[in-house]
Short mmCIF file of N, CA and C in Angstrom, two decimals:
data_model
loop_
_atom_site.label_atom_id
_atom_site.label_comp_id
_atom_site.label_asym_id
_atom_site.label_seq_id
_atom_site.Cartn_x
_atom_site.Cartn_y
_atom_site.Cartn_z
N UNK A 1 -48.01 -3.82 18.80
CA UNK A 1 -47.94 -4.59 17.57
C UNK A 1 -47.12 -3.86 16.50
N UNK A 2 -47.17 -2.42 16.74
CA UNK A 2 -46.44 -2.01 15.76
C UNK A 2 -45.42 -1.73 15.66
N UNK A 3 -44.45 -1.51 16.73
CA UNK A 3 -43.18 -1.14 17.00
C UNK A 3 -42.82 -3.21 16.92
N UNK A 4 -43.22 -3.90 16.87
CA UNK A 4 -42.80 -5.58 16.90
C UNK A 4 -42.88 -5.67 15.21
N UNK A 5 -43.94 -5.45 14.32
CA UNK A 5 -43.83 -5.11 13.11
C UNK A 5 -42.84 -4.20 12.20
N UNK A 6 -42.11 -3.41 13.44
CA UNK A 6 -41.07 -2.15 12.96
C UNK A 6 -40.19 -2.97 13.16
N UNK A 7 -39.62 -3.81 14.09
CA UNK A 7 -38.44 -4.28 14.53
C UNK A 7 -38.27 -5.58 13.47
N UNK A 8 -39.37 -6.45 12.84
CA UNK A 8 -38.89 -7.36 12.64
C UNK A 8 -38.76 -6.59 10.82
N UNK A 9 -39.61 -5.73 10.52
CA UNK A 9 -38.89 -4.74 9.30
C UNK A 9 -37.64 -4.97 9.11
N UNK A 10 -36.67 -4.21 10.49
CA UNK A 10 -35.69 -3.31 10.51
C UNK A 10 -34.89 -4.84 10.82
N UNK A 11 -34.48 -5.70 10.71
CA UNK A 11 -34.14 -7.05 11.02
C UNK A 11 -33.79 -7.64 10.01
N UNK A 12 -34.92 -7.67 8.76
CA UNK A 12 -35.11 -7.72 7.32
C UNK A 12 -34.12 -7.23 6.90
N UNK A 13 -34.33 -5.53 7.10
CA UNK A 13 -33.04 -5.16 5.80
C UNK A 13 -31.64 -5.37 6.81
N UNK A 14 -31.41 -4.97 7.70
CA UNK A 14 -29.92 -5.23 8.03
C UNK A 14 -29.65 -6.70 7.54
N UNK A 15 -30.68 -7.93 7.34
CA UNK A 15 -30.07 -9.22 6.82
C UNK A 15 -29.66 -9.08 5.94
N UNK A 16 -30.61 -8.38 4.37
CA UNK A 16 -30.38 -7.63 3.30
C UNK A 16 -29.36 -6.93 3.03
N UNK A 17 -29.34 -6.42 3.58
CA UNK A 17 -27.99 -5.35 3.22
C UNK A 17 -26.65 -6.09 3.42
N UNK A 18 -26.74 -7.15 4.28
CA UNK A 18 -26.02 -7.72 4.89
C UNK A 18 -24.77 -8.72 3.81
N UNK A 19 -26.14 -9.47 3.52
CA UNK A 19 -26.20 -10.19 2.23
C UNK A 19 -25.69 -9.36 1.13
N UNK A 20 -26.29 -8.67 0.41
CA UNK A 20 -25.75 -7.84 -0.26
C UNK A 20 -24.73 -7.32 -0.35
N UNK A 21 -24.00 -6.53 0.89
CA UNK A 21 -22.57 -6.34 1.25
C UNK A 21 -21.38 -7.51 0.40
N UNK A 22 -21.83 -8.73 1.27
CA UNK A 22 -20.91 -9.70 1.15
C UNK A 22 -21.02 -10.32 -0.64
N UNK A 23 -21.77 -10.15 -1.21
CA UNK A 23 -21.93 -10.54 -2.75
C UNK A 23 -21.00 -9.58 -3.27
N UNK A 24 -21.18 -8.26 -2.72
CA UNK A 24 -20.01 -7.11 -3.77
C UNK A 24 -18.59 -7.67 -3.54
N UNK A 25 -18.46 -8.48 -2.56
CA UNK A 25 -16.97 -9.14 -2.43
C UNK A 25 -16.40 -10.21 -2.40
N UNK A 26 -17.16 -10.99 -3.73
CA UNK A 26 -17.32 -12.51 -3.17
C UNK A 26 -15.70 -13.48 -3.20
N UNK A 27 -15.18 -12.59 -3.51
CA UNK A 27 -13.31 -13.24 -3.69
C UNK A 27 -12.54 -12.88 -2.47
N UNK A 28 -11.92 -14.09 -1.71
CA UNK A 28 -11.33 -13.72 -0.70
C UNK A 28 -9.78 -14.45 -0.71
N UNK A 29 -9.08 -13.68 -1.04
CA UNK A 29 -7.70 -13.94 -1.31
C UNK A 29 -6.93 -14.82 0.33
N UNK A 30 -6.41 -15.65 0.46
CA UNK A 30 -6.16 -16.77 1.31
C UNK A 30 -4.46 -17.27 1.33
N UNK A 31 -4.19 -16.48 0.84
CA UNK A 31 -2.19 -16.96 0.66
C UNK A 31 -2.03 -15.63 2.04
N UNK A 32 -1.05 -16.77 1.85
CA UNK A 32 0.17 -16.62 2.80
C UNK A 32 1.28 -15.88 2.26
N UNK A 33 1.91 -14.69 2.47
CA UNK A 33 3.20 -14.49 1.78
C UNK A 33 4.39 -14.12 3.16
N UNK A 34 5.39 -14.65 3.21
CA UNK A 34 6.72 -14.18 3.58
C UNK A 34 7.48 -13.59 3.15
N UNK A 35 7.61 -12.39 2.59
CA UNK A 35 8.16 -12.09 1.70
C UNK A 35 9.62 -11.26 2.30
N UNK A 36 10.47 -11.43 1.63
CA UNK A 36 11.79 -10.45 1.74
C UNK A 36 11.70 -9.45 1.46
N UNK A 37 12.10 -8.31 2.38
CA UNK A 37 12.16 -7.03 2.13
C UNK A 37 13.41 -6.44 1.64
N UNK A 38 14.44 -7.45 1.72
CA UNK A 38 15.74 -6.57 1.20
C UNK A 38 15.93 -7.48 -0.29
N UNK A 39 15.29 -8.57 -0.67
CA UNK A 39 15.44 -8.54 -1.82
C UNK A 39 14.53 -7.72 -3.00
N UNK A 40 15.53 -7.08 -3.63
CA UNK A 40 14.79 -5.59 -4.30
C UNK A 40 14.85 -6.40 -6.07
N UNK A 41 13.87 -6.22 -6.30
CA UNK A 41 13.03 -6.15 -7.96
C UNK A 41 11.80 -5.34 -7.95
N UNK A 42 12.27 -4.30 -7.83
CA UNK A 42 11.48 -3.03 -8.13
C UNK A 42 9.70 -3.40 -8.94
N UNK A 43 8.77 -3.42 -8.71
CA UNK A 43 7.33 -3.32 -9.29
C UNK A 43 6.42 -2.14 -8.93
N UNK A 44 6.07 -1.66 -10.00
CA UNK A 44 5.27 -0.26 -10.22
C UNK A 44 3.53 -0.86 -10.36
N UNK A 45 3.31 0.27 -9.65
CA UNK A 45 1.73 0.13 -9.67
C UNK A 45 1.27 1.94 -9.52
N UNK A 46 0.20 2.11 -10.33
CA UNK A 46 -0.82 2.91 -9.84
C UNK A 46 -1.88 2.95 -8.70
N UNK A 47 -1.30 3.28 -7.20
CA UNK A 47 -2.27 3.39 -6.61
C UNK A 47 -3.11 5.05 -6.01
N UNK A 48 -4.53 4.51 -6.13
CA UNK A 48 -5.33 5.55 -6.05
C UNK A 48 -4.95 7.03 -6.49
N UNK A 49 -4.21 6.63 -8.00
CA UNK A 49 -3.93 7.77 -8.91
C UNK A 49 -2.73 7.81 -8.91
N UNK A 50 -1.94 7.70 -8.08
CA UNK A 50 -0.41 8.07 -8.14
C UNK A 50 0.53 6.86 -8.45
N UNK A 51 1.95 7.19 -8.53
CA UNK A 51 2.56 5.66 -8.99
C UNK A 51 3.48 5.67 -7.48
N UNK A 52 3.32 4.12 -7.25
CA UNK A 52 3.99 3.72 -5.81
C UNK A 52 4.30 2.44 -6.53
N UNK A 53 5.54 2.52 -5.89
CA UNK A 53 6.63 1.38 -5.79
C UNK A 53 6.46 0.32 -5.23
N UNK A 54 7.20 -0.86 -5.45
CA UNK A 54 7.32 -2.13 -4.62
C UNK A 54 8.18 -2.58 -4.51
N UNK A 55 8.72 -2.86 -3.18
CA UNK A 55 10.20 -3.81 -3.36
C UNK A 55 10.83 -4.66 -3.91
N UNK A 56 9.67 -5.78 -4.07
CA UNK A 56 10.06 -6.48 -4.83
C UNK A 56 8.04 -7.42 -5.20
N UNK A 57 8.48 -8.69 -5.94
CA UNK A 57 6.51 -8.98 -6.57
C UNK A 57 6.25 -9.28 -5.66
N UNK A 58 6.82 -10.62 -4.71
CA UNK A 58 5.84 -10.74 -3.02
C UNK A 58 5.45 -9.60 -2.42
N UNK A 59 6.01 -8.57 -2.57
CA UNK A 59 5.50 -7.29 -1.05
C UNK A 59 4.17 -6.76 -2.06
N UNK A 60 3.99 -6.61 -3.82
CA UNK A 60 3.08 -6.22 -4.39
C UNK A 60 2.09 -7.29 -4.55
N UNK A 61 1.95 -8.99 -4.19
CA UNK A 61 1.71 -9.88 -4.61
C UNK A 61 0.57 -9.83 -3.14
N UNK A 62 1.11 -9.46 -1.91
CA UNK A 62 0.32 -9.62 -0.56
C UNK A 62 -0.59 -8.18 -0.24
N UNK A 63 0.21 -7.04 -1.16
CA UNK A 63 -0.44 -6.02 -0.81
C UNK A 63 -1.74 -5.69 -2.01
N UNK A 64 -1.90 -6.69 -2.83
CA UNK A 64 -2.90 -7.17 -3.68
C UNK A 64 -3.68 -8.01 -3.06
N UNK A 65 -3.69 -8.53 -2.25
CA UNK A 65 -3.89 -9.65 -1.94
C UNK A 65 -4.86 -8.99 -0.77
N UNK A 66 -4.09 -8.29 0.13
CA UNK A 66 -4.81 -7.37 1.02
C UNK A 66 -6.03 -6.25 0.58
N UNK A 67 -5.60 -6.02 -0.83
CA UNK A 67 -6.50 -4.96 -1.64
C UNK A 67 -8.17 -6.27 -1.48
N UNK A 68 -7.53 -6.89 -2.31
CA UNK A 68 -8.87 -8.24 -2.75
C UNK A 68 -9.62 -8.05 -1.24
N UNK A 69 -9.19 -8.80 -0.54
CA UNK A 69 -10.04 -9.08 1.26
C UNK A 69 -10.50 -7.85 1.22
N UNK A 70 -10.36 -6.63 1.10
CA UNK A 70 -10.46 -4.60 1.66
C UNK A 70 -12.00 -4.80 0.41
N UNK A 71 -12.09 -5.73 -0.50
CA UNK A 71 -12.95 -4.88 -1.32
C UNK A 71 -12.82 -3.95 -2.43
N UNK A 72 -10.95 -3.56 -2.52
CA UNK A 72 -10.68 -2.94 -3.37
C UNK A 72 -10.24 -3.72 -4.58
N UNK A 73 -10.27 -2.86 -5.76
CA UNK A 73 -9.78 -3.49 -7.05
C UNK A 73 -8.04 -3.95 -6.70
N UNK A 74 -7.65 -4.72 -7.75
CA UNK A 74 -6.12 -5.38 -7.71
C UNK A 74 -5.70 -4.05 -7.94
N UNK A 75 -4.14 -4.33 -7.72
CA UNK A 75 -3.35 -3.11 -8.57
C UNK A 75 -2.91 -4.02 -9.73
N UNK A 76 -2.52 -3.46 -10.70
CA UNK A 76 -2.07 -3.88 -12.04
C UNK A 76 -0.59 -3.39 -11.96
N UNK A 77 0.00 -4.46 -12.57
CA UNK A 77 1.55 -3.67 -12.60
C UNK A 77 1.77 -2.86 -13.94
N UNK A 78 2.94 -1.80 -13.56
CA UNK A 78 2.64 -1.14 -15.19
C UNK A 78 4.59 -0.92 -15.31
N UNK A 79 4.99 -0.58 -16.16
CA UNK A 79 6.50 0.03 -16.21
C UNK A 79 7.16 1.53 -15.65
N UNK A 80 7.82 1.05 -14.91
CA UNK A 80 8.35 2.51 -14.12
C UNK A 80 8.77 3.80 -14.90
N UNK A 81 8.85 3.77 -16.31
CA UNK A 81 8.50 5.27 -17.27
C UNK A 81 7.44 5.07 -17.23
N UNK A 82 5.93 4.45 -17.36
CA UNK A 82 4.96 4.84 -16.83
C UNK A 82 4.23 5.30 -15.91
N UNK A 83 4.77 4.89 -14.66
CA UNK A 83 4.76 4.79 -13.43
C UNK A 83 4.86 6.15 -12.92
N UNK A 84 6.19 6.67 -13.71
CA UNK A 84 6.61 7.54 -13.29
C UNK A 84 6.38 8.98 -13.81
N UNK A 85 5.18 8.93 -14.63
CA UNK A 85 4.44 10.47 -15.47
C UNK A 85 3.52 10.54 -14.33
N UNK A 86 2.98 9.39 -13.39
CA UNK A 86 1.94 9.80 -12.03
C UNK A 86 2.58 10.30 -10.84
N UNK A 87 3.72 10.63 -10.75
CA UNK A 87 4.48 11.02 -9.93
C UNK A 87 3.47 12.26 -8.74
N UNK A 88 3.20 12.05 -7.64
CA UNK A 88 2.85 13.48 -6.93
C UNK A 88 3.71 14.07 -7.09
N UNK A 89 2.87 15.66 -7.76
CA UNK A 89 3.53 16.54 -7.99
C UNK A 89 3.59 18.05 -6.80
N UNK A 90 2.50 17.91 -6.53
CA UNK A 90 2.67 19.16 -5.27
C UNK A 90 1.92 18.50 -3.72
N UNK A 91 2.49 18.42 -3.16
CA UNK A 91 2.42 18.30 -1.66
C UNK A 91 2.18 18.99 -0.55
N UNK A 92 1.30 18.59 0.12
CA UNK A 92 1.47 19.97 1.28
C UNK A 92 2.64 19.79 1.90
N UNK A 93 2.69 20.74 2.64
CA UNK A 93 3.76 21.02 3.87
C UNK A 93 3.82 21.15 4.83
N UNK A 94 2.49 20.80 5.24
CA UNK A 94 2.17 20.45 7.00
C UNK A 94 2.00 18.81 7.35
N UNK A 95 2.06 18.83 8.55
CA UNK A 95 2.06 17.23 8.73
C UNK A 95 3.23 16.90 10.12
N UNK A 96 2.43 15.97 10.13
CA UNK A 96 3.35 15.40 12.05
C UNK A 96 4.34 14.33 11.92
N UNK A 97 4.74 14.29 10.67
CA UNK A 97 5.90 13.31 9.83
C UNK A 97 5.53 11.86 9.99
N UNK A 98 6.65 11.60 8.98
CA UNK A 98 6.20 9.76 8.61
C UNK A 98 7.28 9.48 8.81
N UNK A 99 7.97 7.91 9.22
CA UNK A 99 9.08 7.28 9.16
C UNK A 99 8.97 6.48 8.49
N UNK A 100 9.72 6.61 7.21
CA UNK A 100 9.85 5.04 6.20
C UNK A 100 10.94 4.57 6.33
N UNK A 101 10.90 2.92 5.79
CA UNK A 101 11.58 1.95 6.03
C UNK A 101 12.07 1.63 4.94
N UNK A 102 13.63 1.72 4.48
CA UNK A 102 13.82 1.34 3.35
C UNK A 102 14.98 0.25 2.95
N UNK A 103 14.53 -1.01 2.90
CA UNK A 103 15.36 -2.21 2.69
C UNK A 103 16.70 -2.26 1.88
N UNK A 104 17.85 -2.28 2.24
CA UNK A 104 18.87 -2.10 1.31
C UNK A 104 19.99 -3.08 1.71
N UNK A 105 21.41 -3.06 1.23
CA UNK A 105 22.24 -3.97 1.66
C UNK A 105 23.55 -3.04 1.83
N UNK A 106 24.29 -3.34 2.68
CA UNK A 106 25.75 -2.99 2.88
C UNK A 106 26.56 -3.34 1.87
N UNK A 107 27.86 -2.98 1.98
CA UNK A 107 28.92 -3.43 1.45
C UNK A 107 29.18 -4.59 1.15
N UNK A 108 29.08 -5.45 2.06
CA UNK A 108 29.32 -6.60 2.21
C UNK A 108 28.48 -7.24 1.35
N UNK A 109 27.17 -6.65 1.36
CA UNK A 109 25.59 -7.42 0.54
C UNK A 109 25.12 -7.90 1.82
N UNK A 110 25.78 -7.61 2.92
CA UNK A 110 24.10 -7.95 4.02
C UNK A 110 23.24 -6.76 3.91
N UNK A 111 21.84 -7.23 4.30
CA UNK A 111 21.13 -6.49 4.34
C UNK A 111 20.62 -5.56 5.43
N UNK A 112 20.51 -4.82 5.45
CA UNK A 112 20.20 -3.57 6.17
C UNK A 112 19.01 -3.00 6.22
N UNK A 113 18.55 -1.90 6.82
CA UNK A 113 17.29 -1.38 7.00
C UNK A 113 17.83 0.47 7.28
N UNK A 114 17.17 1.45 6.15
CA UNK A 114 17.41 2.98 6.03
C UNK A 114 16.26 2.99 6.92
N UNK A 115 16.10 4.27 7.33
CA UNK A 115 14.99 4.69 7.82
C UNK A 115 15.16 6.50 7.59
N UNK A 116 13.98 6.91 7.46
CA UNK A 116 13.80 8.55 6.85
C UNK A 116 12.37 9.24 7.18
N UNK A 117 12.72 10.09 7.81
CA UNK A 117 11.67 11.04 8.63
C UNK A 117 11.43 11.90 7.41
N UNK A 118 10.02 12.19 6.70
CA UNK A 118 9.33 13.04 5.95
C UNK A 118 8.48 13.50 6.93
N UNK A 119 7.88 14.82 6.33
CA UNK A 119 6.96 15.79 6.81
C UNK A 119 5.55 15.22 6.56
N UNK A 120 5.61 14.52 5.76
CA UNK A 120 3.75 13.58 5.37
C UNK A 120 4.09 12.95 4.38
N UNK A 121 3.37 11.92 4.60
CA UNK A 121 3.19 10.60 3.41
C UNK A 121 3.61 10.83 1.87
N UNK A 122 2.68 11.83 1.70
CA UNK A 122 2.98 12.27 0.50
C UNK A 122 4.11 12.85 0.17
N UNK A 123 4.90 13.44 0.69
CA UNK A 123 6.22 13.75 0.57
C UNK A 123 7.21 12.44 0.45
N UNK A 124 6.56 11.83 0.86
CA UNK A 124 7.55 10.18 1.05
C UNK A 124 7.25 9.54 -0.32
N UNK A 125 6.12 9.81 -0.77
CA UNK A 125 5.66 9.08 -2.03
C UNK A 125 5.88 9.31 -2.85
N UNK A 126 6.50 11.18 -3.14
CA UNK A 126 6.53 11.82 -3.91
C UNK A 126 8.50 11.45 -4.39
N UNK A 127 8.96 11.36 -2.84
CA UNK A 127 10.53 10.91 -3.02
C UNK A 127 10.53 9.46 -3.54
N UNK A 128 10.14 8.45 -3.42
CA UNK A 128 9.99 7.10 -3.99
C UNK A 128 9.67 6.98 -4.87
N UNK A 129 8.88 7.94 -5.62
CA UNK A 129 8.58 7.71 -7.52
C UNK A 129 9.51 8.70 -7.89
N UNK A 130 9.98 9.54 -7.70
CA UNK A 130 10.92 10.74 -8.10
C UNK A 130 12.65 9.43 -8.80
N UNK A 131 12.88 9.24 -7.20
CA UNK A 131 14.23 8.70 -7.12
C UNK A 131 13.87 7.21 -7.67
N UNK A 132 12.84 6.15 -7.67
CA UNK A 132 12.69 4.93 -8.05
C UNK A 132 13.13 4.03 -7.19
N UNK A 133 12.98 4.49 -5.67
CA UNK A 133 13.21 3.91 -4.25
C UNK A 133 12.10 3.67 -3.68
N UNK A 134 11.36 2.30 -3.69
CA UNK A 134 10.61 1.80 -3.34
C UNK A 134 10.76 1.62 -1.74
N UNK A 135 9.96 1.94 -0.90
CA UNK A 135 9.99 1.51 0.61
C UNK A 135 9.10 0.52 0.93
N UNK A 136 9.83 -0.05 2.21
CA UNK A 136 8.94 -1.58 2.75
C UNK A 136 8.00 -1.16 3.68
N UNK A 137 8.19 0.15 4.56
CA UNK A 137 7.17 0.24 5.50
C UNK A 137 7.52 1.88 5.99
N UNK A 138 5.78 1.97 6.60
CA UNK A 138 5.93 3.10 7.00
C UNK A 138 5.33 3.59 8.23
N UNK A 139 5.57 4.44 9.37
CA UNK A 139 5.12 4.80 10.36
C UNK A 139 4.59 6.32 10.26
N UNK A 140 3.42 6.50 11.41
CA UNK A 140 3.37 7.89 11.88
C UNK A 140 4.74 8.24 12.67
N UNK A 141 4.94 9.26 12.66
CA UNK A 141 5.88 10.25 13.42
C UNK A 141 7.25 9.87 12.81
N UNK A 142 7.95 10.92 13.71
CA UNK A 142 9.28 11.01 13.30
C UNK A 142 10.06 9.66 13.07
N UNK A 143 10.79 9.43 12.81
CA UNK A 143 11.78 8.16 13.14
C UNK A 143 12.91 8.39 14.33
N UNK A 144 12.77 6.98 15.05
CA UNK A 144 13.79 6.81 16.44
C UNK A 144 15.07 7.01 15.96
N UNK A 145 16.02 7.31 16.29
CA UNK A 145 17.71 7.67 16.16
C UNK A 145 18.01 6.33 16.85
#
């Protein structure tokens, strides 16, 4: 009787908690974005302390959007001299490198795709608020040749 009294306890709160969980997040963001990566209008945000870039408002508009569903707060947009006093300032120097992706256009104005092997994220983040080169994407490891 008592381990049947324990179980239907322990049943209780996982519903509870359950419930509860889902109230701390009751907004669930539902767009769709397609967004262009080589069209560049630069948007600044503070995330989780530091200032990171955006290609353009759709790539900050979905990656808000993704924040909302995660549970996390929006980012707020702010101005890139603001943006740019959060700059990471010291970085480590170990790390199994990152490959970022950085949307740009040729000569011509077609668009293109850079790509750039850093030592860790933060080194990548630290070059994108430095220079005001926002990247579209990023990988573990080196980048393919």
């Amino acid at each position: 009787m008592c381990k049947l009294s324990f179980s239907i306890a322990l049943c209780a709160v996982i519903v509870c908690l359950s419930t509860a969980l889902s109230r701390c997040c009751p907004r669930k963001c539902e767009l769709a974005f397609r967004c262009d990566p080589f069209y560049r209008e630069p948007v600044w945000s503070i995330v989780d302390g530091f200032c990171r870039g955006f290609q353009n408002s759709c790539i900050f508009e979905s990656a808000n959007c993704n924040r909302v569903n995660s549970c996390q707060k929006a980012l707020v947009r702010i101005t890139r001299e603001e943006c740019k006093k959060r700059c990471v300032q010291i970085c480590p120097l170990g790390g199994s490198g990152v490959c970022a992706t950085f949307g740009d256009t040729n000569r011509e104005g077609a668009p293109i795709t850079r790509t750039r092997t850093f030592l860790n994220r933060c080194l990548l983040d630290q070059h994108s608020c430095v220079n005001g080169i926002p990247y579209i994407g990023v990988e573990e490891g080196e980048c393919r040749q």
